[in-house]
Short mmCIF file of C-alpha atoms and ligand atoms in Angstrom, two decimals:
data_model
loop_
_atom_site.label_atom_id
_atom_site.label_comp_id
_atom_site.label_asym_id
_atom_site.label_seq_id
_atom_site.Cartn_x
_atom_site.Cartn_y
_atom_site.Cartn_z
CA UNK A 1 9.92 -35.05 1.63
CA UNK A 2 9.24 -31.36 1.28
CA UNK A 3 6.79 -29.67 3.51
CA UNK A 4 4.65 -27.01 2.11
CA UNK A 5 2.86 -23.98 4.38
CA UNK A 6 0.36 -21.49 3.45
CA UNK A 7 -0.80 -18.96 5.97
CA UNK A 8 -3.60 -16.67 5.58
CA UNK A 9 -5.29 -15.06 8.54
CA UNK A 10 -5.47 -11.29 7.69
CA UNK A 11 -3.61 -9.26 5.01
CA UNK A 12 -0.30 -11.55 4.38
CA UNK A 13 -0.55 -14.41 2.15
CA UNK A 14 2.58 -16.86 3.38
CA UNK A 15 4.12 -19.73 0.81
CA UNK A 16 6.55 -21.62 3.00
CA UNK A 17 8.47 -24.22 2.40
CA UNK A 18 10.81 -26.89 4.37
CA UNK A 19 12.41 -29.97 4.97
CA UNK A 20 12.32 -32.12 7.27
CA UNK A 21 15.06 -31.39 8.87
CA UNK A 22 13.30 -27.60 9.91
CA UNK A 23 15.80 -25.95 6.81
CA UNK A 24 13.66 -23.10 5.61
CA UNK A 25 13.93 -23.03 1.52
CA UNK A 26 11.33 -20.58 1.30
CA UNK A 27 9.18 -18.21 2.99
CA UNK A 28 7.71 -16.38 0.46
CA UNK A 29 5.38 -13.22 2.06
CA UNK A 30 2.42 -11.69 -0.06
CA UNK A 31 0.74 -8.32 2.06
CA UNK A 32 -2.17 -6.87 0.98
CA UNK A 33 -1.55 -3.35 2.17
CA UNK A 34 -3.83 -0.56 1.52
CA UNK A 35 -4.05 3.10 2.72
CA UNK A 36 -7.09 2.67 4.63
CA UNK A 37 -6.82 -0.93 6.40
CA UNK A 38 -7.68 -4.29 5.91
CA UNK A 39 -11.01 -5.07 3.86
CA UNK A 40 -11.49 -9.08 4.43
CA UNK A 41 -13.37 -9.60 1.76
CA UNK A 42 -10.37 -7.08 -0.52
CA UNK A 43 -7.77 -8.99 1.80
CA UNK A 44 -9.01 -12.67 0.49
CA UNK A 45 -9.35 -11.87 -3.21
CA UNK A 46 -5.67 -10.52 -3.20
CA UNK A 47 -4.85 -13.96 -1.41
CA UNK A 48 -6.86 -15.56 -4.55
CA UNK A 49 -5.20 -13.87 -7.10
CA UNK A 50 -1.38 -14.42 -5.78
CA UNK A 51 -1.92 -17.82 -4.88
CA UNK A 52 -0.63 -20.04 -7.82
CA UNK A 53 2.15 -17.12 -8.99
CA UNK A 54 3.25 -17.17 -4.62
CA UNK A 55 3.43 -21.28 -5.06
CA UNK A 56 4.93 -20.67 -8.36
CA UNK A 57 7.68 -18.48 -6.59
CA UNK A 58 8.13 -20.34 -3.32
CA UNK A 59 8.93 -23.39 -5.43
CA UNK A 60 11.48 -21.80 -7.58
CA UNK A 61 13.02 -20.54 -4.83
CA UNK A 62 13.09 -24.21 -2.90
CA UNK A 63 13.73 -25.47 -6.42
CA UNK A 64 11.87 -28.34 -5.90
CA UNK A 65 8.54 -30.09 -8.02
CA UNK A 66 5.26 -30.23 -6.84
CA UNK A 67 5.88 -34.02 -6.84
CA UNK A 68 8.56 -33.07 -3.54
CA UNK A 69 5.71 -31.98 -1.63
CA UNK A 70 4.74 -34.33 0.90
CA UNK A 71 2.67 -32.95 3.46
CA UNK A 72 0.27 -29.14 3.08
CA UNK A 73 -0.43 -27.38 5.86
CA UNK A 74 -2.23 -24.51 6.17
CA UNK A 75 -3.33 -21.46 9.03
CA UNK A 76 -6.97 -23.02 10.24
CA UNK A 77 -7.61 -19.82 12.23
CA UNK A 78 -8.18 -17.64 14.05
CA UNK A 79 -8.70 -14.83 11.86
CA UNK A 80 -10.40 -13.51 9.06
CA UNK A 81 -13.32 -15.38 7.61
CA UNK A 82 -12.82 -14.67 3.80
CA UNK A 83 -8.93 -14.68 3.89
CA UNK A 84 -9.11 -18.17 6.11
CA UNK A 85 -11.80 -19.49 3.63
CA UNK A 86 -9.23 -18.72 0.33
CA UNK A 87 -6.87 -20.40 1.47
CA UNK A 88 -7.82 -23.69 3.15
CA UNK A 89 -9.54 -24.07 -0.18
CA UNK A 90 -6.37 -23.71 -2.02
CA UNK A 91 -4.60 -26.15 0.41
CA UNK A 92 -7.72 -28.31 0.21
CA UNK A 93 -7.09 -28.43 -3.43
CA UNK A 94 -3.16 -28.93 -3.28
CA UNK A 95 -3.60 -31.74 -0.76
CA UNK A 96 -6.07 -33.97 -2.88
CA UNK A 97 -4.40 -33.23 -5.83
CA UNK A 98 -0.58 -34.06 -5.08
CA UNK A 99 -2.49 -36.92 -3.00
CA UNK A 100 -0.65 -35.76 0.25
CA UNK A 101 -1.46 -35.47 3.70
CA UNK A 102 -3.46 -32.44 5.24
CA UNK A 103 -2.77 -30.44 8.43
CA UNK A 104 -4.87 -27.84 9.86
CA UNK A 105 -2.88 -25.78 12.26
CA UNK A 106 -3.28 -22.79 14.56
CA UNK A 107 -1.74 -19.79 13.52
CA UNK A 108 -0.94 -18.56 17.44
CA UNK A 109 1.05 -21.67 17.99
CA UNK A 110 2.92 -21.74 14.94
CA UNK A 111 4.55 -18.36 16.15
CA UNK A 112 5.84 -20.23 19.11
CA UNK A 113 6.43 -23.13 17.04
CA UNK A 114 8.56 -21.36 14.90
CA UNK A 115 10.30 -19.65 17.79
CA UNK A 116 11.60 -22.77 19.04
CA UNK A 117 12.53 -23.96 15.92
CA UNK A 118 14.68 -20.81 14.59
CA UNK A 119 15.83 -19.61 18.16
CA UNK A 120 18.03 -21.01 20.86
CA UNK A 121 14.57 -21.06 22.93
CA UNK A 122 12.78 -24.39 24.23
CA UNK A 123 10.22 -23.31 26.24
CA UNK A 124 9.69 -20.17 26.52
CA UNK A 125 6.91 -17.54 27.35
CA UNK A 126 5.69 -15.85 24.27
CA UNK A 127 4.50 -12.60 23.63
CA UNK A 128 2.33 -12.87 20.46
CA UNK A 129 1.89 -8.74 19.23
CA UNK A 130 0.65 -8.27 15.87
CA UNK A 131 -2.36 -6.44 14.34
CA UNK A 132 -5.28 -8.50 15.48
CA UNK A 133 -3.55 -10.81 18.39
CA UNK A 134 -1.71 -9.83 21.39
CA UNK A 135 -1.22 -12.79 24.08
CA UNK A 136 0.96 -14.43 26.33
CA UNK A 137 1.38 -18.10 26.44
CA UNK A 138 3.16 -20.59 27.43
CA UNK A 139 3.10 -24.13 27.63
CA UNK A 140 1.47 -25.97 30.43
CA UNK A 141 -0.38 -29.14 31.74
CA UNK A 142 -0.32 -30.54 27.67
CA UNK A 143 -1.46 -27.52 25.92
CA UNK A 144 -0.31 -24.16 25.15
CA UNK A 145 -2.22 -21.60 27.85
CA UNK A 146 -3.28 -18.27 27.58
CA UNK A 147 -1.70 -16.33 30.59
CA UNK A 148 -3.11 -12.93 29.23
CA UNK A 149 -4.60 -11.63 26.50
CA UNK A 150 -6.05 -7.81 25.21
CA UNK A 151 -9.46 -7.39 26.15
CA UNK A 152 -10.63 -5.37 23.21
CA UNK A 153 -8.16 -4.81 20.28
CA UNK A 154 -4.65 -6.20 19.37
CA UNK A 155 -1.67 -3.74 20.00
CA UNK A 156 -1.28 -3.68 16.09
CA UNK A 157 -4.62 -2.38 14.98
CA UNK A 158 -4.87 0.24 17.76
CA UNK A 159 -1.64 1.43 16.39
CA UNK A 160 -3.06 1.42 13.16
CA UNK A 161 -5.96 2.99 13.58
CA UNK A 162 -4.32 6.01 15.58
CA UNK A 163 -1.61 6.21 12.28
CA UNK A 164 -4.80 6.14 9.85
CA UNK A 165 -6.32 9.29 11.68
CA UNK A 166 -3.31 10.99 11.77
CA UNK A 167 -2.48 10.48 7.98
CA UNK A 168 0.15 7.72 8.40
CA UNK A 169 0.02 4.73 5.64
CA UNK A 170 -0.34 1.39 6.83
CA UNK A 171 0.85 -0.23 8.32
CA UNK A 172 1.32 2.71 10.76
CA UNK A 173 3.31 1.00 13.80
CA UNK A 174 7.08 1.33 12.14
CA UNK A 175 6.13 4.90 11.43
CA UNK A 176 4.75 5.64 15.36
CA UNK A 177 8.55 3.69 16.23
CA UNK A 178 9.68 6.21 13.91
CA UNK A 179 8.29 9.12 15.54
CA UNK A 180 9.03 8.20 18.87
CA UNK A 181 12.33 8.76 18.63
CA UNK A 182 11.97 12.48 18.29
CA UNK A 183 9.40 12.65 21.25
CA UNK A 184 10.58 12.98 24.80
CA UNK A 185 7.25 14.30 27.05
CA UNK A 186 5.56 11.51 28.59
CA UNK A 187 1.60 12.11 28.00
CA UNK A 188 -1.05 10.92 30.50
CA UNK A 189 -2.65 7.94 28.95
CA UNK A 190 -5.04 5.04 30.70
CA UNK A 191 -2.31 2.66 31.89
CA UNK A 192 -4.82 -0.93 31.42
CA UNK A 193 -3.20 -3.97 33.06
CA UNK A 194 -6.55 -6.08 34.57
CA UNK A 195 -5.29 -9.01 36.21
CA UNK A 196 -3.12 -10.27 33.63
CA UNK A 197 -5.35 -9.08 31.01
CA UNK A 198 -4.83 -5.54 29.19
CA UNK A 199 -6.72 -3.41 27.19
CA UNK A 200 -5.74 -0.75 24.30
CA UNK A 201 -9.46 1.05 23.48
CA UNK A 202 -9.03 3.94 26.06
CA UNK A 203 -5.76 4.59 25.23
CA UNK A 204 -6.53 4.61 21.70
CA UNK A 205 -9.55 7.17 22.58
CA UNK A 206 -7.50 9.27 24.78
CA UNK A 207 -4.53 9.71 22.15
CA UNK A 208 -6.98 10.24 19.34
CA UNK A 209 -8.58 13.21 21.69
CA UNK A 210 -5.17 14.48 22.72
CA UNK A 211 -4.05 17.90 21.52
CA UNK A 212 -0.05 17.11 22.34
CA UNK A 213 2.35 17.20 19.44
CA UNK A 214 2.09 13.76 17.48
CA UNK A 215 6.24 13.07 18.38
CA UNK A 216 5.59 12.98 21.92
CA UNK A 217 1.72 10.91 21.58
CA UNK A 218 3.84 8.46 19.69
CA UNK A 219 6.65 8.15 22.24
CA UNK A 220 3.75 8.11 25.21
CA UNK A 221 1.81 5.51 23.13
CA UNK A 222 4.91 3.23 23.29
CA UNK A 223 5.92 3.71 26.54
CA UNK A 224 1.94 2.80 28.19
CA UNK A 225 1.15 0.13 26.11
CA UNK A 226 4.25 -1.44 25.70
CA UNK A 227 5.00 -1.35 29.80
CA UNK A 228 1.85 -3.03 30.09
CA UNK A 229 3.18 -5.70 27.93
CA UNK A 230 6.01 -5.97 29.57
CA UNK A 231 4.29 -6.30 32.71
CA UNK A 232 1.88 -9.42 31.52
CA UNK A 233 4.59 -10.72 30.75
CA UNK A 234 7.26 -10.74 33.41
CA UNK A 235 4.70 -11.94 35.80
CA UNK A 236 3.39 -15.05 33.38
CA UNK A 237 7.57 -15.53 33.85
CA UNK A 238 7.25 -15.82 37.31
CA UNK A 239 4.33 -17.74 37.75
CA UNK A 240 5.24 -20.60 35.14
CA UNK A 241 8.73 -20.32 36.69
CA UNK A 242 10.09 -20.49 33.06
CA UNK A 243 13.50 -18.69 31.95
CA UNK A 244 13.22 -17.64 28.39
CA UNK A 245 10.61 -15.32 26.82
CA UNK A 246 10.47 -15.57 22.91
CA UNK A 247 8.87 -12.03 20.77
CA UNK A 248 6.47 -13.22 17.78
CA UNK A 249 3.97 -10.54 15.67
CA UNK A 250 4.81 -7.57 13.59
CA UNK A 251 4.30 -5.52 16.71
CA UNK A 252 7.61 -7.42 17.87
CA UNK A 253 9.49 -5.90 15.47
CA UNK A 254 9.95 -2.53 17.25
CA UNK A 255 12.96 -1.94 18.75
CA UNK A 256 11.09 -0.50 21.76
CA UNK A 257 9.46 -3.28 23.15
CA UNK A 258 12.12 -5.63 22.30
CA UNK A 259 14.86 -3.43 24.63
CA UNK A 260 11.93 -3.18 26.89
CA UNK A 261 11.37 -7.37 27.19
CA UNK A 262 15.18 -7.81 27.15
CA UNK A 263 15.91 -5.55 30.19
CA UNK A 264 13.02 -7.37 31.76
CA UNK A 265 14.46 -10.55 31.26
CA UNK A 266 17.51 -9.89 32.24
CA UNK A 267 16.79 -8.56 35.49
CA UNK A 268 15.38 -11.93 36.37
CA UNK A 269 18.00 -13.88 34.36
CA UNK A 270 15.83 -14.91 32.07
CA UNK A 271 16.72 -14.49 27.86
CA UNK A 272 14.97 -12.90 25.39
CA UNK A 273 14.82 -14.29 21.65
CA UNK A 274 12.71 -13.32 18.57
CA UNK A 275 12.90 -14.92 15.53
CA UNK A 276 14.47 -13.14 12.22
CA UNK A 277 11.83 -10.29 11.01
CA UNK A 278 10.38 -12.41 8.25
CA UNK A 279 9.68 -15.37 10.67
CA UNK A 280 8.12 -13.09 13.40
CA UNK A 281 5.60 -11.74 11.41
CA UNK A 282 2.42 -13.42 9.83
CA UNK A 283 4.86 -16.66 7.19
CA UNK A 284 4.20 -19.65 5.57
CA UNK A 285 7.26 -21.19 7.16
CA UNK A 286 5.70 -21.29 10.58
CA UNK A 287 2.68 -22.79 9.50
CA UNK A 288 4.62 -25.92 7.48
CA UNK A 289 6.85 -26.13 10.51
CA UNK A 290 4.19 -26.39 13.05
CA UNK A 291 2.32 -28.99 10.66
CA UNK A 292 5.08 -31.01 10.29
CA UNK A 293 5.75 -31.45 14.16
CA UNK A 294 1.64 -32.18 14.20
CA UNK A 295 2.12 -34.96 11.50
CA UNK A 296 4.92 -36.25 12.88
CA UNK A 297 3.41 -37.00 16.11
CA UNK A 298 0.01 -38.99 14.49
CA UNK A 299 -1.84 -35.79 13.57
CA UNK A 300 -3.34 -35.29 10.03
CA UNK A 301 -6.93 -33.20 8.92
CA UNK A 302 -9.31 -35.06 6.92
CA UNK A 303 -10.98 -32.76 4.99
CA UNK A 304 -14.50 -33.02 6.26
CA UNK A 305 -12.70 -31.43 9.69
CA UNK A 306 -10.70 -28.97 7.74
CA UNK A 307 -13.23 -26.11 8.14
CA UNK A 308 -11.36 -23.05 8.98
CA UNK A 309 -11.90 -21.50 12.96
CA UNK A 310 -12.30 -18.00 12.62
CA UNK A 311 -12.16 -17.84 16.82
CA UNK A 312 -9.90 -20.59 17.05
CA UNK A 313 -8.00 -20.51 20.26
CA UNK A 314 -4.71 -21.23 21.32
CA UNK A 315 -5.65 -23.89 24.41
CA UNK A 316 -7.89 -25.81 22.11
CA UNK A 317 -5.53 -28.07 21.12
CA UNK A 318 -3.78 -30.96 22.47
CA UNK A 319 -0.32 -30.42 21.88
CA UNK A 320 0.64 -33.92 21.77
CA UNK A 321 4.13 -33.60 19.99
CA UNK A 322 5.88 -31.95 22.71
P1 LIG B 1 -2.12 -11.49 12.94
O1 LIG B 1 -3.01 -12.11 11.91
O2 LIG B 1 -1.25 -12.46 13.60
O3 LIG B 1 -2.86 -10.60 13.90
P2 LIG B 1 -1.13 -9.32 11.34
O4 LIG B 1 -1.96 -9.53 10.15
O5 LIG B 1 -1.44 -8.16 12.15
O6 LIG B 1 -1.06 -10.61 12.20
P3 LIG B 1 1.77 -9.01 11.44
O7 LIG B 1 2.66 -8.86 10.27
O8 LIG B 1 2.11 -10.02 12.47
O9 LIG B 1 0.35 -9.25 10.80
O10 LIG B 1 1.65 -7.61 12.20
C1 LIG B 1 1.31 -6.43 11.55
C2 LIG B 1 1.16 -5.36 12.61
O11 LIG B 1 2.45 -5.08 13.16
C3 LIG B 1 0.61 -4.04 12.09
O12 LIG B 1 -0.39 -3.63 12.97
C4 LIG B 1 1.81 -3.10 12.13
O13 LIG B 1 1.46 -1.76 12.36
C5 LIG B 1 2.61 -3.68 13.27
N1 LIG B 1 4.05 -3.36 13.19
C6 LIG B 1 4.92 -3.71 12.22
N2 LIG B 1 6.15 -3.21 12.46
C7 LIG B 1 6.05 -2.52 13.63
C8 LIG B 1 6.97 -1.76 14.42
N3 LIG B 1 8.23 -1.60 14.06
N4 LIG B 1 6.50 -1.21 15.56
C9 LIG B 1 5.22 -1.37 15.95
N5 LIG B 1 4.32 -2.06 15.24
C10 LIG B 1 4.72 -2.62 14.10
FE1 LIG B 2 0.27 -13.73 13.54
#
């Protein structure tokens, strides 16, 4: 049988598609991008109105029926209320109507799930940097735990938001990596590791007030906030006593922090992995994947529990397949 993902949490709508063997046929990726940010409400309708041509697409690509499909599964949170709300009605719909199973899964895990599938990882420490997440976790004790988390915002939007007020499209982080390149003058900014926890709004505040050239903010705004990262996570490393640290979120696309987490790593001989750009950000793939491994171990939705979880969080579930 075919396996069939949809993710939807903020502004990507994800198709994926698999088999059963974890061979990805396609991962078809939908973003809603405009100038000024994400509008849920905006974010949801676009998810609407690219649904059937995205499933359309994504089963071209696999070339296989609707008939193949034997199992939907689809992002049950967290995220955005509207976007969530599109498309677990969509995979509602596909579910009853092909007469397949249902899987709810959650979108944090399925970035680790995915690691482990695409990766040589098996049990690694991720750090989880997009737009509206930024975590560490790792798997303990049954479930996946939350080592450290941001306090206010996720890496991603703060980036975002200082790109929006300094005339940057969105998404603004690959133009900030962009910039930092030409910038070489450290600038003071609120270093914010608590505990394991960190924190992005004062930097964010501090940069926006700053009157240094934007190069050199850029480069500064990298250096802080990805150092802190780092940080988090080399000590979640050494207190879970685990050797591999896997990259997942958009944020983990810059080349920055990835350098950063590798020299980390392999000053404690640990490795580094990230999955291939189009599996580390927001994808449909990850979400079928991580179903599947759910529904292979006993674990289906009915759909009288398949309300979405807009604050769903990572140690909430039972991780029961691993
Ligand atoms: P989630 O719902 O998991 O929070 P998301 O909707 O933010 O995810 P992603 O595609 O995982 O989606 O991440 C998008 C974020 O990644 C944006 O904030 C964007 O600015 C940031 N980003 C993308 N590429 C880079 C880069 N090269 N450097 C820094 N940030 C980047
Ligand atoms: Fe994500």
């Amino acid at each position: 049988m075919y396996i069939l993902g949809l993710e939807g949490t903020a502004h990507t709508l994800g198709v994926g598609i698999l088999d059963e063997d974890g061979a990805v046929l396609a991962n078809l990726l939908n973003t809603y991008s405009p100038e000024e940010g994400i509008h849920p409400r905006e974010a949801a309708n676009h998810h609407a109105r690219k649904m059937l041509p995205a499933l359309e697409e994504a089963m071209q690509t696999a070339d296989i029926q609707p008939s193949d499909i034997g199992l939907v599964s689809f992002s049950q949170g967290p995220g955005l209320g509207p976007c969530l709300r599109t498309v677990a009605t969509a995979a509602r719909a596909l579910s009853s109507s092909l007469d397949v199973p249902l899987v709810g899964v959650n979108h944090c895990i399925a970035h680790i799930e995915i690691g482990r599938l695409t990766t040589p990882c098996d049990d690694p420490v991720l750090l989880y940097a997009s737009g509206g997440n930024t975590q560490v976790i790792a798997f303990t004790r049954g479930r996946y735990r939350v080592f450290g988390e941001t306090l206010d915002i996720g890496i991603g939007n703060m980036l975002d938001k200082f790109g929006r007020e300094n005339g940057m499209p969105f998404p603004a982080g690959p133009v900030i990596e962009k910039k930092a390149k030409d910038g070489d003058s450290l600038i003071s900014l609120p270093y914010s590791v608590k505990g394991m926890d960190v924190s992005f709004s004062g930097i964010l505040t501090a940069a926006l007030k700053s009157d240094a050239e934007l190069n050199d903010l850029c480069f500064s705004m990298q250096e802080v906030c990805f150092a802190m990262l780092t940080e988090v996570t080399e000590r979640a490393l050494a207190h879970t006593r685990k050797e591999e640290v896997l990259l997942g979120g958009g944020v983990a696309r810059n080349e920055r922090l990835r350098n950063m987490v590798e020299t980390m790593a392999e000053e404690r001989g640990a490795a580094a992995y990230a999955p291939p750009g189009p599996l580390c950000v927001d994808n449909g793939a990850m979400i079928g994947w991580t179903g599947y491994l759910m529904y292979r171990a006993g674990l289906t939705t009915p759909i009288e529990k398949s309300a979405v979880m807009q604050n769903y969080r990572t140690d909430d579930v039972d991780v029961i397949w691993r």
